Amino acid sequence: MPEPRRRVLNAAIACFAAKGYAATTIADIEEAAGLSVGAGGTYRHFASKQAILEAVIDAAVNVSDDEIAPPSHDIEAVAHDMLDYMRTDMMRIYLRDLDGFPEQRKRINDRTINTSYRVVAERIAENNPDIDAEAAAAVILGSLINFRVNEALIGDDANGVNRDRFITTWAAIYR
């Protein structure tokens, strides 16, 4: 991906997360990307603000299963990787802005949420054939998602514990 296009996408994510899709202007994105405001640099890469949003969603969903649910025996590293994948800025966009874009919301649901539950359930079933792997995946992933949602909605200290404490305890329960 060309560097200016990547800068526009990263700037759009930051602007959409901070102000919301509706309140963000192309000028906001250009300024945040370090482009000349009003010079048309954004339109060299994207036809519209909606096309930028669609490209943001593309970047979130066009990843391997291993990026969504990393394989590893180091459960704490997996939790960190999964929380990193569930970026707070993308969570804010998902929760606040995608009601008006149901196709984009469905793409995220289908690819990232459903995939993470499926992959984790498969891994649990391999090692624990006597457990309801789908329910276990829901418990395990639900707590990670809730941690990130609280950060997205309220702030970094919304959960009352920092990320390292959360993951250490989460991994101890998971084991």
Short mmCIF file of C-alpha atoms in Angstrom, two decimals:
data_model
loop_
_atom_site.label_atom_id
_atom_site.label_comp_id
_atom_site.label_asym_id
_atom_site.label_seq_id
_atom_site.Cartn_x
_atom_site.Cartn_y
_atom_site.Cartn_z
CA MET A 1 0.00 0.00 0.00
CA PRO A 2 1.45 3.40 -0.94
CA GLU A 3 2.58 5.50 2.01
CA PRO A 4 0.17 8.43 1.40
CA ARG A 5 -2.78 6.02 1.24
CA ARG A 6 -1.66 4.36 4.49
CA ARG A 7 -1.32 7.80 6.13
CA VAL A 8 -4.86 8.70 5.04
CA LEU A 9 -6.23 5.43 6.44
CA ASN A 10 -4.42 5.83 9.76
CA ALA A 11 -5.53 9.45 9.99
CA ALA A 12 -9.12 8.47 9.18
CA ILE A 13 -9.13 5.82 11.90
CA ALA A 14 -7.88 8.36 14.43
CA CYS A 15 -10.37 11.03 13.31
CA PHE A 16 -13.34 8.66 13.16
CA ALA A 17 -12.48 7.28 16.61
CA ALA A 18 -12.06 10.75 18.12
CA LYS A 19 -14.92 12.66 16.48
CA GLY A 20 -17.14 10.04 14.88
CA TYR A 21 -17.65 9.37 11.20
CA ALA A 22 -20.38 11.98 10.72
CA ALA A 23 -18.41 14.78 12.41
CA THR A 24 -15.14 14.02 10.60
CA THR A 25 -14.48 15.96 7.42
CA ILE A 26 -12.11 15.16 4.58
CA ALA A 27 -10.18 18.27 5.68
CA ASP A 28 -9.79 16.73 9.17
CA ILE A 29 -8.39 13.57 7.63
CA GLU A 30 -6.05 15.47 5.31
CA GLU A 31 -4.72 17.58 8.15
CA ALA A 32 -4.18 14.53 10.37
CA ALA A 33 -2.45 12.73 7.48
CA GLY A 34 -0.11 15.65 6.87
CA LEU A 35 -1.60 16.40 3.45
CA SER A 36 -2.37 19.85 2.12
CA VAL A 37 -5.93 20.56 3.20
CA GLY A 38 -8.23 21.08 0.24
CA ALA A 39 -5.62 20.19 -2.38
CA GLY A 40 -7.34 16.93 -3.31
CA GLY A 41 -4.63 14.57 -2.08
CA THR A 42 -7.16 12.34 -0.37
CA TYR A 43 -9.18 11.97 -3.55
CA ARG A 44 -6.15 10.58 -5.36
CA HIS A 45 -6.55 7.52 -3.16
CA PHE A 46 -10.25 7.43 -2.24
CA ALA A 47 -13.39 8.53 -4.05
CA SER A 48 -15.23 9.62 -0.89
CA LYS A 49 -15.28 9.61 2.89
CA GLN A 50 -17.41 6.45 2.73
CA ALA A 51 -14.75 4.80 0.55
CA ILE A 52 -12.22 5.65 3.26
CA LEU A 53 -14.46 4.03 5.90
CA GLU A 54 -14.82 0.95 3.71
CA ALA A 55 -11.02 0.77 3.33
CA VAL A 56 -10.66 1.06 7.12
CA ILE A 57 -13.00 -1.91 7.51
CA ASP A 58 -11.14 -3.79 4.74
CA ALA A 59 -7.91 -3.39 6.70
CA ALA A 60 -9.56 -4.78 9.83
CA VAL A 61 -11.14 -7.81 8.18
CA ASN A 62 -8.58 -8.77 5.52
CA VAL A 63 -6.27 -10.52 7.93
CA SER A 64 -5.45 -14.16 8.60
CA ASP A 65 -7.21 -16.24 11.23
CA ASP A 66 -3.91 -16.32 13.12
CA GLU A 67 -3.95 -12.53 13.44
CA ILE A 68 -7.52 -12.57 14.77
CA ALA A 69 -6.87 -15.48 17.17
CA PRO A 70 -3.10 -16.00 17.40
CA PRO A 71 -1.89 -19.57 17.90
CA SER A 72 0.44 -19.99 20.83
CA HIS A 73 0.89 -21.94 24.01
CA ASP A 74 1.71 -18.66 25.79
CA ILE A 75 -1.84 -17.72 26.77
CA GLU A 76 -0.81 -14.29 28.10
CA ALA A 77 0.84 -13.45 24.76
CA VAL A 78 -2.34 -14.57 22.98
CA ALA A 79 -4.45 -12.30 25.21
CA HIS A 80 -2.14 -9.34 24.53
CA ASP A 81 -2.24 -10.04 20.79
CA MET A 82 -6.03 -10.32 20.76
CA LEU A 83 -6.44 -7.08 22.72
CA ASP A 84 -4.01 -5.41 20.32
CA TYR A 85 -6.07 -6.66 17.38
CA MET A 86 -9.24 -5.27 19.03
CA ARG A 87 -7.88 -1.75 18.87
CA THR A 88 -9.75 0.78 20.96
CA ASP A 89 -10.11 3.16 18.03
CA MET A 90 -11.69 0.47 15.85
CA MET A 91 -13.95 -0.53 18.74
CA ARG A 92 -15.14 3.09 19.01
CA ILE A 93 -15.87 3.20 15.27
CA TYR A 94 -17.69 -0.12 15.45
CA LEU A 95 -19.82 0.83 18.45
CA ARG A 96 -20.60 4.41 17.47
CA ASP A 97 -20.55 4.72 13.70
CA LEU A 98 -21.53 1.53 11.98
CA ASP A 99 -25.27 1.61 12.69
CA GLY A 100 -25.52 3.64 9.49
CA PHE A 101 -23.39 1.10 7.63
CA PRO A 102 -24.97 -2.29 8.35
CA GLU A 103 -23.01 -4.04 5.59
CA GLN A 104 -19.73 -2.90 7.14
CA ARG A 105 -20.88 -3.94 10.62
CA LYS A 106 -21.83 -7.36 9.23
CA ARG A 107 -18.41 -7.71 7.61
CA ILE A 108 -16.72 -7.09 10.95
CA ASN A 109 -19.09 -9.44 12.75
CA ASP A 110 -18.67 -12.21 10.20
CA ARG A 111 -14.92 -11.99 9.80
CA THR A 112 -13.49 -10.91 13.12
CA ILE A 113 -15.98 -11.74 15.85
CA ASN A 114 -17.32 -14.99 14.44
CA THR A 115 -13.86 -16.09 13.34
CA SER A 116 -12.33 -15.49 16.77
CA TYR A 117 -15.08 -17.52 18.47
CA ARG A 118 -14.79 -20.32 15.88
CA VAL A 119 -11.00 -20.56 16.00
CA VAL A 120 -10.80 -20.42 19.80
CA ALA A 121 -13.61 -23.01 20.12
CA GLU A 122 -11.75 -25.32 17.71
CA ARG A 123 -8.56 -24.99 19.74
CA ILE A 124 -10.38 -25.64 23.00
CA ALA A 125 -12.13 -28.70 21.53
CA GLU A 126 -8.79 -30.17 20.40
CA ASN A 127 -7.40 -30.10 23.93
CA ASN A 128 -10.60 -30.54 25.95
CA PRO A 129 -13.02 -32.91 24.20
CA ASP A 130 -15.29 -33.14 27.26
CA ILE A 131 -16.04 -29.42 27.47
CA ASP A 132 -18.58 -27.34 25.54
CA ALA A 133 -15.92 -25.59 23.47
CA GLU A 134 -18.26 -22.99 21.97
CA ALA A 135 -19.51 -21.94 25.42
CA ALA A 136 -15.95 -21.88 26.76
CA ALA A 137 -14.87 -19.67 23.84
CA ALA A 138 -17.78 -17.33 24.60
CA VAL A 139 -16.68 -17.01 28.25
CA ILE A 140 -13.01 -16.55 27.40
CA LEU A 141 -13.44 -14.14 24.51
CA GLY A 142 -16.38 -12.34 26.08
CA SER A 143 -14.19 -11.18 28.94
CA LEU A 144 -11.48 -9.91 26.57
CA ILE A 145 -14.04 -8.11 24.42
CA ASN A 146 -15.70 -6.60 27.49
CA PHE A 147 -12.34 -5.32 28.72
CA ARG A 148 -11.71 -3.59 25.39
CA VAL A 149 -15.28 -2.27 25.07
CA ASN A 150 -15.04 -0.66 28.51
CA GLU A 151 -11.79 1.02 27.47
CA ALA A 152 -13.37 2.23 24.24
CA LEU A 153 -16.48 3.60 25.91
CA ILE A 154 -15.11 4.94 29.18
CA GLY A 155 -11.33 5.15 29.01
CA ASP A 156 -8.13 3.27 29.70
CA ASP A 157 -8.78 2.82 33.41
CA ALA A 158 -12.47 1.96 32.98
CA ASN A 159 -12.03 -1.59 34.15
CA GLY A 160 -10.49 -0.68 37.49
CA VAL A 161 -7.43 -2.81 36.74
CA ASN A 162 -4.67 -2.23 34.25
CA ARG A 163 -4.15 -4.42 31.24
CA ASP A 164 -1.27 -6.44 32.71
CA ARG A 165 -3.22 -7.31 35.87
CA PHE A 166 -6.24 -8.22 33.79
CA ILE A 167 -4.30 -10.52 31.47
CA THR A 168 -2.34 -12.18 34.27
CA THR A 169 -5.57 -13.02 36.09
CA TRP A 170 -7.42 -13.91 32.88
CA ALA A 171 -4.65 -16.35 31.92
CA ALA A 172 -4.61 -17.89 35.41
CA ILE A 173 -8.35 -18.57 35.16
CA TYR A 174 -8.06 -19.81 31.58
CA ARG A 175 -5.35 -22.32 32.44
#
